mmCIF file of C-alpha atoms (C1' of nucleotides) in Angstrom:
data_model
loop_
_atom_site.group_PDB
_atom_site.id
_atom_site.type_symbol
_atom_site.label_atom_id
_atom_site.label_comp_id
_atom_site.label_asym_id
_atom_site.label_seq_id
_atom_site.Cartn_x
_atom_site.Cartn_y
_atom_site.Cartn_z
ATOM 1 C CA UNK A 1 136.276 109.203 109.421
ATOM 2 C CA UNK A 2 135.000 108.739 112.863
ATOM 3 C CA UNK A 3 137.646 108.329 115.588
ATOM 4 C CA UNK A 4 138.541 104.948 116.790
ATOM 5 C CA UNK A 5 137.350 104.223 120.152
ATOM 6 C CA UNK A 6 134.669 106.077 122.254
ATOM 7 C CA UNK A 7 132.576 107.425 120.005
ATOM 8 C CA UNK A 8 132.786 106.035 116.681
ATOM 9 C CA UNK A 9 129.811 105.580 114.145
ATOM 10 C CA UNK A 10 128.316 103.179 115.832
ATOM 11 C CA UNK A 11 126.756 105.224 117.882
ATOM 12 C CA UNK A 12 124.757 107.995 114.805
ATOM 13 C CA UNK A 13 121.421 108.041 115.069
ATOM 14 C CA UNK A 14 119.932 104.529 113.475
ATOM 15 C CA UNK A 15 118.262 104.775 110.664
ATOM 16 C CA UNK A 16 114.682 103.390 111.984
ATOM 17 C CA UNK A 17 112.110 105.686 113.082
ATOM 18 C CA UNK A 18 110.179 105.198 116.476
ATOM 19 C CA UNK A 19 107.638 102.856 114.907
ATOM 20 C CA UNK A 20 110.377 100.083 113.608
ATOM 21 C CA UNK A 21 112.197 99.876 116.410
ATOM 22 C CA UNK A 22 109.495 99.253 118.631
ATOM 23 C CA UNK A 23 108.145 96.890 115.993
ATOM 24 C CA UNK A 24 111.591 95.448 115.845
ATOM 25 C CA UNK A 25 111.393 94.749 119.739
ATOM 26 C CA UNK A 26 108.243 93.405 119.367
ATOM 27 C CA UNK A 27 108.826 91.191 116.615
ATOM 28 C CA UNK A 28 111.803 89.747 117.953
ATOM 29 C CA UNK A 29 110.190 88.916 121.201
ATOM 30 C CA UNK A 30 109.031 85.227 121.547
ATOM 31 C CA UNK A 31 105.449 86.076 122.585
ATOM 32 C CA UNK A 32 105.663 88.806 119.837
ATOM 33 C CA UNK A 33 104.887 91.564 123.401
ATOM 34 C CA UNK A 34 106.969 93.680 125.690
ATOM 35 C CA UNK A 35 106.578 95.775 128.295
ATOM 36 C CA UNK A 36 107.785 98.975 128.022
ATOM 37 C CA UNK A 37 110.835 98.625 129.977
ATOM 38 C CA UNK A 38 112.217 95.587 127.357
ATOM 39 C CA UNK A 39 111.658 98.060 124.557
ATOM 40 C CA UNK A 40 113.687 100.238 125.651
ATOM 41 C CA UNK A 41 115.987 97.680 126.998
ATOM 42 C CA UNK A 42 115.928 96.133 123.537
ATOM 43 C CA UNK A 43 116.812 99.769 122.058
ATOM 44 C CA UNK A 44 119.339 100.524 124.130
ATOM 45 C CA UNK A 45 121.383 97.168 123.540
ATOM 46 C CA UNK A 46 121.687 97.708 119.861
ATOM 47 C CA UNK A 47 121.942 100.795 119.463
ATOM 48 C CA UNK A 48 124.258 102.824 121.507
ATOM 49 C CA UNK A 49 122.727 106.279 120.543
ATOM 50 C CA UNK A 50 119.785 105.758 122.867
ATOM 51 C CA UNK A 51 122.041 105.104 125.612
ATOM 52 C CA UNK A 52 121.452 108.834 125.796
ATOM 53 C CA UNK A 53 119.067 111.131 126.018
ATOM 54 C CA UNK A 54 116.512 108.610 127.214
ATOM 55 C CA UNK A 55 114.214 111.070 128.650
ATOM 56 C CA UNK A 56 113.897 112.627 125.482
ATOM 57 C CA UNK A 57 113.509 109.465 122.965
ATOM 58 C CA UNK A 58 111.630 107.114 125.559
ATOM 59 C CA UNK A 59 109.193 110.110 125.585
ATOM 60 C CA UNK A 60 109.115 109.889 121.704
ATOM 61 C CA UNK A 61 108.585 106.291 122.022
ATOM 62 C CA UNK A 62 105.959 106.496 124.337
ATOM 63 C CA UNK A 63 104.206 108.753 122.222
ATOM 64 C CA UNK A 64 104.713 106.307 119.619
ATOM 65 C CA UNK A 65 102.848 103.473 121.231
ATOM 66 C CA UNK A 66 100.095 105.465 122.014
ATOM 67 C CA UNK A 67 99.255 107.417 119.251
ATOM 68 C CA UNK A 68 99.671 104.275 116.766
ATOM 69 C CA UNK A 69 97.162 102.651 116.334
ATOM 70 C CA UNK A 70 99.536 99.708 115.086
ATOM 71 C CA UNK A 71 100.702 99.311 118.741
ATOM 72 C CA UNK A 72 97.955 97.745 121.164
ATOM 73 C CA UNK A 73 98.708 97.429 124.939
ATOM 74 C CA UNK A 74 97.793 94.123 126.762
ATOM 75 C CA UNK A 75 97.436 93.646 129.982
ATOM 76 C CA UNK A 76 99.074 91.498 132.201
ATOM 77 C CA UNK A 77 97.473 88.300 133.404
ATOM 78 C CA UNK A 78 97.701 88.162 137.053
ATOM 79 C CA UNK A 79 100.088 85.601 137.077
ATOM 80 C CA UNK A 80 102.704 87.508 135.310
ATOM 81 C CA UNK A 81 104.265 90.314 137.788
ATOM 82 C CA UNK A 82 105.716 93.442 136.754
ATOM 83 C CA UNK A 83 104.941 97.301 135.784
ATOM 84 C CA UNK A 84 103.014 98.051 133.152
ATOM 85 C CA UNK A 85 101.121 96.440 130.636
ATOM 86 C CA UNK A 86 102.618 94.412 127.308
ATOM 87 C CA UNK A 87 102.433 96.419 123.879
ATOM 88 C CA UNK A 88 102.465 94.368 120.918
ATOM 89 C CA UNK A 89 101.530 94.873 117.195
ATOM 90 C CA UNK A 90 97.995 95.026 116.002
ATOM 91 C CA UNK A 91 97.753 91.963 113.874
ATOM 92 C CA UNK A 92 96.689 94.117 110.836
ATOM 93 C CA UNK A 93 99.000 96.554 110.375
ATOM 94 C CA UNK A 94 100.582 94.661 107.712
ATOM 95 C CA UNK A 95 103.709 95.356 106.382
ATOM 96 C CA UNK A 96 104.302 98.835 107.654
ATOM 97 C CA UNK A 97 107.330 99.460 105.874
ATOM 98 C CA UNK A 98 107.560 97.668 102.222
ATOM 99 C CA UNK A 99 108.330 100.893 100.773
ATOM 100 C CA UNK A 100 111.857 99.592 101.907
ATOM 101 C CA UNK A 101 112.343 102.530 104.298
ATOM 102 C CA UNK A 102 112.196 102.297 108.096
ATOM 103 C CA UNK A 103 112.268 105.776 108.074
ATOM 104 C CA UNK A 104 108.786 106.758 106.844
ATOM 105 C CA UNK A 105 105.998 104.368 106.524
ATOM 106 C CA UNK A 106 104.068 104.523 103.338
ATOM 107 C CA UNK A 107 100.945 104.957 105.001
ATOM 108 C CA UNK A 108 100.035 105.082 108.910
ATOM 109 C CA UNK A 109 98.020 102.451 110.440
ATOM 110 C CA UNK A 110 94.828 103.774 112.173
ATOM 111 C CA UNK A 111 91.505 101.623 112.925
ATOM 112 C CA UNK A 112 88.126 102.647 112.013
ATOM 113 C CA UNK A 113 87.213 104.979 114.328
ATOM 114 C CA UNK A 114 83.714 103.519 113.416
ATOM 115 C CA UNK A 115 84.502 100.554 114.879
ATOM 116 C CA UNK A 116 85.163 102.067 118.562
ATOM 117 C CA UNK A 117 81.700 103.185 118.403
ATOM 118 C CA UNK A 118 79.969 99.938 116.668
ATOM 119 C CA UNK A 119 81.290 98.331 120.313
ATOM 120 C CA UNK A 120 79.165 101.112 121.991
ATOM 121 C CA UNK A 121 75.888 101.409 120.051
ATOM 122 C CA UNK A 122 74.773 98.853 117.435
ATOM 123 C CA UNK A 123 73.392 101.481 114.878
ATOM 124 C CA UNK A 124 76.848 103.010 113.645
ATOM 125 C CA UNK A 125 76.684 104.186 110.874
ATOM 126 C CA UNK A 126 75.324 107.731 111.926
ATOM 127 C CA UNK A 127 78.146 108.196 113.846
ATOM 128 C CA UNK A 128 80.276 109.641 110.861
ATOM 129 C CA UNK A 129 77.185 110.924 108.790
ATOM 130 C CA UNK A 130 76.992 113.952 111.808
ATOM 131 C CA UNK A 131 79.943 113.953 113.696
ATOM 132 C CA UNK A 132 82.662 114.267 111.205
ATOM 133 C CA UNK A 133 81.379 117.531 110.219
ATOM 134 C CA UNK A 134 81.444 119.820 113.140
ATOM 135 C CA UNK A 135 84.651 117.878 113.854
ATOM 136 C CA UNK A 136 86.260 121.579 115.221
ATOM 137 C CA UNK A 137 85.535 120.536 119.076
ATOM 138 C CA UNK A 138 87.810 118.211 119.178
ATOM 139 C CA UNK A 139 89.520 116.685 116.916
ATOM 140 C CA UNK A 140 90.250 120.015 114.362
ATOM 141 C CA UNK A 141 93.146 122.072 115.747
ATOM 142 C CA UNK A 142 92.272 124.989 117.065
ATOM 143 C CA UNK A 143 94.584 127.061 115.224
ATOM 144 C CA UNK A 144 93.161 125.527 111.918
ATOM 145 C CA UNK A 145 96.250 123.952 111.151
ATOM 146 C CA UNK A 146 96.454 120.795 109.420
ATOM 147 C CA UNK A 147 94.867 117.760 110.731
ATOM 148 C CA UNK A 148 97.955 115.805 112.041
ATOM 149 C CA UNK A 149 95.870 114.011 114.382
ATOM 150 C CA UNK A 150 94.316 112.099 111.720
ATOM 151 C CA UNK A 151 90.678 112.238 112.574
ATOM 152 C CA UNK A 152 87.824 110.050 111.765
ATOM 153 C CA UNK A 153 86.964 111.664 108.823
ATOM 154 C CA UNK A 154 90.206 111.367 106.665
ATOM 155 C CA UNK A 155 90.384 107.659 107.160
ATOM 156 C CA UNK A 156 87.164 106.016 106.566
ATOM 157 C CA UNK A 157 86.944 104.167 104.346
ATOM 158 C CA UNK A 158 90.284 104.155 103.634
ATOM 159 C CA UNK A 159 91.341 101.005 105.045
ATOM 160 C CA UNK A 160 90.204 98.197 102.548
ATOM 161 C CA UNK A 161 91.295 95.576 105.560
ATOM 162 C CA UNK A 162 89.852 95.968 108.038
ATOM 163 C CA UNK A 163 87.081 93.807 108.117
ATOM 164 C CA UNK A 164 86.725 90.822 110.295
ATOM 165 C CA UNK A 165 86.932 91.751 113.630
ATOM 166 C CA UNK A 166 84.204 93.134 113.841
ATOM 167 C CA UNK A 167 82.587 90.114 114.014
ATOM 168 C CA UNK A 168 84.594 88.687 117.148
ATOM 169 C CA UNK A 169 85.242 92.269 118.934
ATOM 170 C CA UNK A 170 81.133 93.287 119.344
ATOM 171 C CA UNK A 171 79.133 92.729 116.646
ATOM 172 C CA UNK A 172 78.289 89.147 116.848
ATOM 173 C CA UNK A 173 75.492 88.358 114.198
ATOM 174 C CA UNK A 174 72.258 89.135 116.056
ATOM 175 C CA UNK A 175 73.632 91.632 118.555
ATOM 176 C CA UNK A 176 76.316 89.402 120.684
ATOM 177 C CA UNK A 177 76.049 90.069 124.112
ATOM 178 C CA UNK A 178 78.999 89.029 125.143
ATOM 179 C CA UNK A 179 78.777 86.576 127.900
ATOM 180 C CA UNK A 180 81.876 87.853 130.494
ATOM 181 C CA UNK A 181 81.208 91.529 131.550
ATOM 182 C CA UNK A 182 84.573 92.773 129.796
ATOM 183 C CA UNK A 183 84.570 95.511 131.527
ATOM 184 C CA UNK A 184 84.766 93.331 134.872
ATOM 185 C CA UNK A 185 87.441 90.978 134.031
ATOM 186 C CA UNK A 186 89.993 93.612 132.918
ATOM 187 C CA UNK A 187 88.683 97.033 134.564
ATOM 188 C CA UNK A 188 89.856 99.802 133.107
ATOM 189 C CA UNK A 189 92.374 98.276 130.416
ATOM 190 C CA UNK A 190 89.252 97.267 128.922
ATOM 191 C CA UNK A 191 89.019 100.746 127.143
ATOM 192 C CA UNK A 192 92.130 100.274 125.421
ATOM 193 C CA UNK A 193 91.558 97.151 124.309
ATOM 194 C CA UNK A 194 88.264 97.710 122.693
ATOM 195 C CA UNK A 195 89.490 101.074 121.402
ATOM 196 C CA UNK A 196 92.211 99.240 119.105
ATOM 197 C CA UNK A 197 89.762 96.844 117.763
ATOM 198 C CA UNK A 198 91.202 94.173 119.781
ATOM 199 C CA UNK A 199 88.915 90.745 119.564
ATOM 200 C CA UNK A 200 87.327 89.820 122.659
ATOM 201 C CA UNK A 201 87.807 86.359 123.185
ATOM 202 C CA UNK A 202 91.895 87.183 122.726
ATOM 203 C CA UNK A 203 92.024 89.385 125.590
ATOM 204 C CA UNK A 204 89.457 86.523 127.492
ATOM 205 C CA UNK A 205 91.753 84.119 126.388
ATOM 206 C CA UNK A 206 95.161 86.042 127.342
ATOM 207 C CA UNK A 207 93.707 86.450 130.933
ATOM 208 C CA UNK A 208 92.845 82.451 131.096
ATOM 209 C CA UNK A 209 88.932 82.607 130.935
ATOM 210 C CA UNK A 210 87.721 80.115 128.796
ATOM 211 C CA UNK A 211 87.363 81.239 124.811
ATOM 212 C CA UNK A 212 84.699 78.979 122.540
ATOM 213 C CA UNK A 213 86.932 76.972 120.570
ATOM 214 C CA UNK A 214 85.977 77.962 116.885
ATOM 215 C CA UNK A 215 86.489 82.093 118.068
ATOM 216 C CA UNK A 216 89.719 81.063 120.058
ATOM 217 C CA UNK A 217 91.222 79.706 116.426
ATOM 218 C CA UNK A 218 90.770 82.707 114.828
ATOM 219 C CA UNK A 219 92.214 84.418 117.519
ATOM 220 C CA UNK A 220 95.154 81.844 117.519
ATOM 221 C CA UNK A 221 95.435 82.523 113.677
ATOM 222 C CA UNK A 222 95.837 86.140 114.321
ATOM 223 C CA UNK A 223 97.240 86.440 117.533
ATOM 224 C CA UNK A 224 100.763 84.967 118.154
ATOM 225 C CA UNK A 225 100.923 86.483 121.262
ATOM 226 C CA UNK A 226 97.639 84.639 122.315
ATOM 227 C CA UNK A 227 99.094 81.588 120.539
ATOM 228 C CA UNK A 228 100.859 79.252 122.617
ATOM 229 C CA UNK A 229 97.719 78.090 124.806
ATOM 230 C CA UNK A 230 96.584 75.936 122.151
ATOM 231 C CA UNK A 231 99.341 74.990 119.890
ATOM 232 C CA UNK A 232 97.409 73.211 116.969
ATOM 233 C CA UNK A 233 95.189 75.818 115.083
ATOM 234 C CA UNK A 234 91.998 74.582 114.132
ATOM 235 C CA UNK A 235 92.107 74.285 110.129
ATOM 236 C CA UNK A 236 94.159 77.871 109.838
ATOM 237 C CA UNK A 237 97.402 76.900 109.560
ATOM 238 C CA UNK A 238 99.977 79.017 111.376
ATOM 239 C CA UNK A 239 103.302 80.153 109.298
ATOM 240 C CA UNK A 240 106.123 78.351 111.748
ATOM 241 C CA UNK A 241 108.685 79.936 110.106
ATOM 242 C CA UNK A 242 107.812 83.338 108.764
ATOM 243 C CA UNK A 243 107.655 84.492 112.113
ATOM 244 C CA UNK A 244 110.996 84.777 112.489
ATOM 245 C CA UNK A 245 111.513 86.086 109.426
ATOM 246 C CA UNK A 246 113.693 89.106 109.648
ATOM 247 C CA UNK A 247 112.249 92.526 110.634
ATOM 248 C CA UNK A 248 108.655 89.915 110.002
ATOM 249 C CA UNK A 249 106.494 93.137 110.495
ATOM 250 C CA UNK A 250 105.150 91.564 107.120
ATOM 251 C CA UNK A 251 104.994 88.180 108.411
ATOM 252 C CA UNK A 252 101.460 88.645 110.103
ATOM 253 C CA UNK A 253 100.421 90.067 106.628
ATOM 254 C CA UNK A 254 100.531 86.515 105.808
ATOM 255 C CA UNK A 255 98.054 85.198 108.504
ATOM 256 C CA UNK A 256 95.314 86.631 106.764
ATOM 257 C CA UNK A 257 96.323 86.916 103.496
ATOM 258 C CA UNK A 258 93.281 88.922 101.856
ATOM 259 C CA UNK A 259 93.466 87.192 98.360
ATOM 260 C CA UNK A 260 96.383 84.902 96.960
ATOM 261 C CA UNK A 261 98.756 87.027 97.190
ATOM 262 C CA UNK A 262 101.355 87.141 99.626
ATOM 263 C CA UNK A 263 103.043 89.599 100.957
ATOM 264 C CA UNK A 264 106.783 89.448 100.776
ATOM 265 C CA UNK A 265 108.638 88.780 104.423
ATOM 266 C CA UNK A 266 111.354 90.767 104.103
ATOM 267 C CA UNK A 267 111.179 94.130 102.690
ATOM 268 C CA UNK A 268 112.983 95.126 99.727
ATOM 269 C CA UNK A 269 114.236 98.501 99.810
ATOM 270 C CA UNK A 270 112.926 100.807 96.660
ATOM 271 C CA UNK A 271 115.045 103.526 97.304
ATOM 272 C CA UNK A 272 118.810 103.821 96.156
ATOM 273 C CA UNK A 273 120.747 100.632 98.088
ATOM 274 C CA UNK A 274 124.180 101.172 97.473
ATOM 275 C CA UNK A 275 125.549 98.139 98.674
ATOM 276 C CA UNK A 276 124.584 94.891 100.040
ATOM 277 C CA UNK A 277 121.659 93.040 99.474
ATOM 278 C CA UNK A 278 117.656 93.672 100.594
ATOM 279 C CA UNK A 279 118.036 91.598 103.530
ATOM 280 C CA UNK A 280 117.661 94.091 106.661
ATOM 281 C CA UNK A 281 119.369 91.578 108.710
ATOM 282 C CA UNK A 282 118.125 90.473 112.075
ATOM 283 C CA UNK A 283 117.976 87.159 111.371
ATOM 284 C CA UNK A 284 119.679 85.995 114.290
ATOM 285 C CA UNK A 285 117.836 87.973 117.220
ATOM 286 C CA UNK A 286 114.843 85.647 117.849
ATOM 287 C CA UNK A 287 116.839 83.923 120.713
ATOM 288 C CA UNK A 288 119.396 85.010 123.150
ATOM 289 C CA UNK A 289 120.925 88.471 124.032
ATOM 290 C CA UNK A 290 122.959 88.720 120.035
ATOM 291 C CA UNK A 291 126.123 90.360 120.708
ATOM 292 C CA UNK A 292 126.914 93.341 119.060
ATOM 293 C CA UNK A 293 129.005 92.961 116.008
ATOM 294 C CA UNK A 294 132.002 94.776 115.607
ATOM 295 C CA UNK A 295 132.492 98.185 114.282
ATOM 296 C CA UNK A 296 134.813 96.776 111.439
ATOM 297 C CA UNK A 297 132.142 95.733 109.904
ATOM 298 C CA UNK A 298 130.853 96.567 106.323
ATOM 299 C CA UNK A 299 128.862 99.855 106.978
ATOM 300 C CA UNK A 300 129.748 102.347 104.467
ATOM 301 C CA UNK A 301 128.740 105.309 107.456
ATOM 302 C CA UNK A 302 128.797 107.999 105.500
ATOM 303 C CA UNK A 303 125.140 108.465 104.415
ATOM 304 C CA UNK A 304 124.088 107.415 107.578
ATOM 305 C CA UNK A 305 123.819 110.322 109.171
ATOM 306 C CA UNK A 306 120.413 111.997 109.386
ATOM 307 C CA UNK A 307 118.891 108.453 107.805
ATOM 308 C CA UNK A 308 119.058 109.511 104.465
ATOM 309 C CA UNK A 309 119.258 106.146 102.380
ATOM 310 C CA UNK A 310 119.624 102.581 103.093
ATOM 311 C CA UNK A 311 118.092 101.304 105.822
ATOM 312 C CA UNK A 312 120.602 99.176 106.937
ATOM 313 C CA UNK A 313 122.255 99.523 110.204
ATOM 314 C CA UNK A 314 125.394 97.565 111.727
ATOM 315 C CA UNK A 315 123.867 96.678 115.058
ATOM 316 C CA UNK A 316 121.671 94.828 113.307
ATOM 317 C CA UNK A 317 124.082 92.844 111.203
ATOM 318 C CA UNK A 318 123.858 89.929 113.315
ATOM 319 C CA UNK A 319 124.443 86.277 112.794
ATOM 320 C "C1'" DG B 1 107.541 109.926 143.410
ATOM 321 C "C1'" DG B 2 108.815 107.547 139.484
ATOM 322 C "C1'" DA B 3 107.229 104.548 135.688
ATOM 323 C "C1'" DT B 4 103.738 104.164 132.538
ATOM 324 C "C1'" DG B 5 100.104 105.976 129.273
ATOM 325 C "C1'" DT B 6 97.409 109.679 126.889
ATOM 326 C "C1'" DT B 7 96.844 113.699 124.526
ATOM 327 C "C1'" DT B 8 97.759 118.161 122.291
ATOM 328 C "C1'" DA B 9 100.653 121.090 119.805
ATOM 329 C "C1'" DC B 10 104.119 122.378 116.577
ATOM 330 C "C1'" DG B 11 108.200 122.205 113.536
ATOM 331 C "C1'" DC B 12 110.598 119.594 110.033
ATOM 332 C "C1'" DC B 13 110.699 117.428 105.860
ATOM 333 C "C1'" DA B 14 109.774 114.010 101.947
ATOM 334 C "C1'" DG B 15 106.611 113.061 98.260
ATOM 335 C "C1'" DG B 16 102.948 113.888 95.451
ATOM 336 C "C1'" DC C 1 102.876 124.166 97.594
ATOM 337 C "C1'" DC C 2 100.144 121.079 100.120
ATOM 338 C "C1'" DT C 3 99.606 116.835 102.578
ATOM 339 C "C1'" DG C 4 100.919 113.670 105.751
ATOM 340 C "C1'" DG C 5 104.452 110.954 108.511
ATOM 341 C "C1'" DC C 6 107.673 111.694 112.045
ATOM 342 C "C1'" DG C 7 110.214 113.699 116.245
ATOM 343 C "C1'" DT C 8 109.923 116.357 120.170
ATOM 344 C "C1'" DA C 9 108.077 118.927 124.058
ATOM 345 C "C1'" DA C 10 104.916 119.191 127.463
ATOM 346 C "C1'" DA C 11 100.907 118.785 130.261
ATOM 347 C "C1'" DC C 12 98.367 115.859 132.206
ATOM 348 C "C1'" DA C 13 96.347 111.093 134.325
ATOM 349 C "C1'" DT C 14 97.029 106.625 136.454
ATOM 350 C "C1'" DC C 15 99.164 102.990 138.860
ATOM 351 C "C1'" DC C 16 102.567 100.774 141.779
#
DNA sequence: GGATGTTTACGCCAGG
DNA sequence: CCTGGCGTAAACATCC
């Protein structure tokens, strides 16, 4: 029973890893992208145990957003002021966590490596024939322990979606030159874009240069951070509602829905939920600062230590 | 110089 | 027991 007053529950560790909090910032954003410094101001509001230690856990975090391929960075247009550039989600990493746990994704998100190098060279496909092979410069750790990095050669052709940019980001049928020098309009952010996978004409378009129509709907369609230039979508219509949907990591899985089916907007947790229903309640965060709730409230605390079990959390019992 | 990104390395641990 | 996701530390680089 946690002492009334300074340090009560409230402040264990939540149980979300890294990846779903910064997705929960994200998400709850209204142009679905932060910078940096409203991540961890987002963090820090809800949940008082990373009101501490921030050097250690903004590292963590920081780590997070680069080493994920389900975070992309996007750079500021020139007309928006401020450090750093905006991270937002990669618009098909899906529902990272319908296992139900926020805790340990089912699978990580990573792009094709191939697709960083079809943007370089045309011919790709030797690329992985060689190089995955004699992999032990750089990507094999030295001490021959296991691959944590994920390389190139344990994920292709793995990822059954992702398919489709590849059209927009370089490989326009009949080798698309594309007609801004990329490179030029953003300088050196261009690397990170183009490493994620991120289309073209989105970047083109976040920065104000003109977009063709027909690519800037599919970019619209896929890209609610883009959105809001051009609010009617040509033909692809654009889920109002869902993207608001609570914790809607899962809500972009419904932009491009692969076949029929649909992927469900909230996730229901699988594992053991002792109480209180699948909703992971954050319904009410979309707008406005969302006071805390008070610690009275219907947490049962006592598994919540370490994570173990349901995903639920009390600073996120809002509304 | 501090904030922001990138990368490597390693330990822990849950699940298969 | 092995694999892979995650957290953490740390060493950089870059940009304001």
């Amino acid at each position: 029973m946690p002492r009334p007053g300074k340090n009560s529950y409230s402040d264990q560790k939540p149980p979300y890893s890294y990846i779903s909090l910064t997705a929960m910032a994200i998400q709850n954003s209204t142009e679905k992208m932060l910078p940096l410094s409203d991540i961890y101001k987002f963090i820090m509001d809800r949940f008082p145990y990373y009101r501490e230690n921030t050097q250690r856990w903004q590292n963590s975090l920081r780590h997070n957003l680069s080493f994920n391929d389900c975070f992309i960075k996007i750079p500021r247009r020139p007309d928006q002021p401020g450090k750093g550039s905006f991270w937002a989600l990669h618009p098909d990493c899906g529902d990272m966590f319908e296992n139900g746990s926020f805790l340990r994704r089912r699978k990580r998100f990573k792009v094709l490596r191939a697709e960083h190098m079809a943007c370089k060279s045309s011919p790709m496909m030797h690329y992985f024939h060689h190089h995955h092979h004699h992999a032990g410069t750089k990507l094999g750790t030295p001490t021959g322990h296991h691959d944590h990095t994920a390389g190139p050669a344990s994920t292709v052709g793995r990822l059954p979606h992702f398919q489709g940019y590849g059209g927009i980001t370089c490989a326009q049928p009949g080798g698309f030159k594309h007609p801004f020098a990329i490179e030029n309009i953003i300088g050196r952010d261009y690397k990170g874009v183009m490493a994620s996978g991120l289309p073209l004409t989105s970047v083109m378009h976040h920065l104000g240069y003109p977009v063709p129509p027909q690519l800037s709907s599919v970019v619209n369609s896929m890209w609610p951070h883009v959105g809001m230039l051009s609010e009617s979508v040509g033909g692809v219509p654009v889920p109002a509602s869902s993207e608001y949907s609570p914790f809607s990591v899962s809500a972009k899985g419904l932009y491009h829905n692969t076949n029929g089916q649909t992927l469900p907007a909230v996730p229901v947790p699988i594992k053991p939920t002792p109480s209180l229903g699948p909703v992971p309640g954050l319904t009410g965060l979309q707008s406005g600062p969302a006071q805390l709730c008070s610690p009275a409230s219907v947490m049962e605390k006592s598994d919540l230590l370490e994570g173990k079990g349901n995903p639920l959390h009390p600073a996120l019992l809002l509304s």
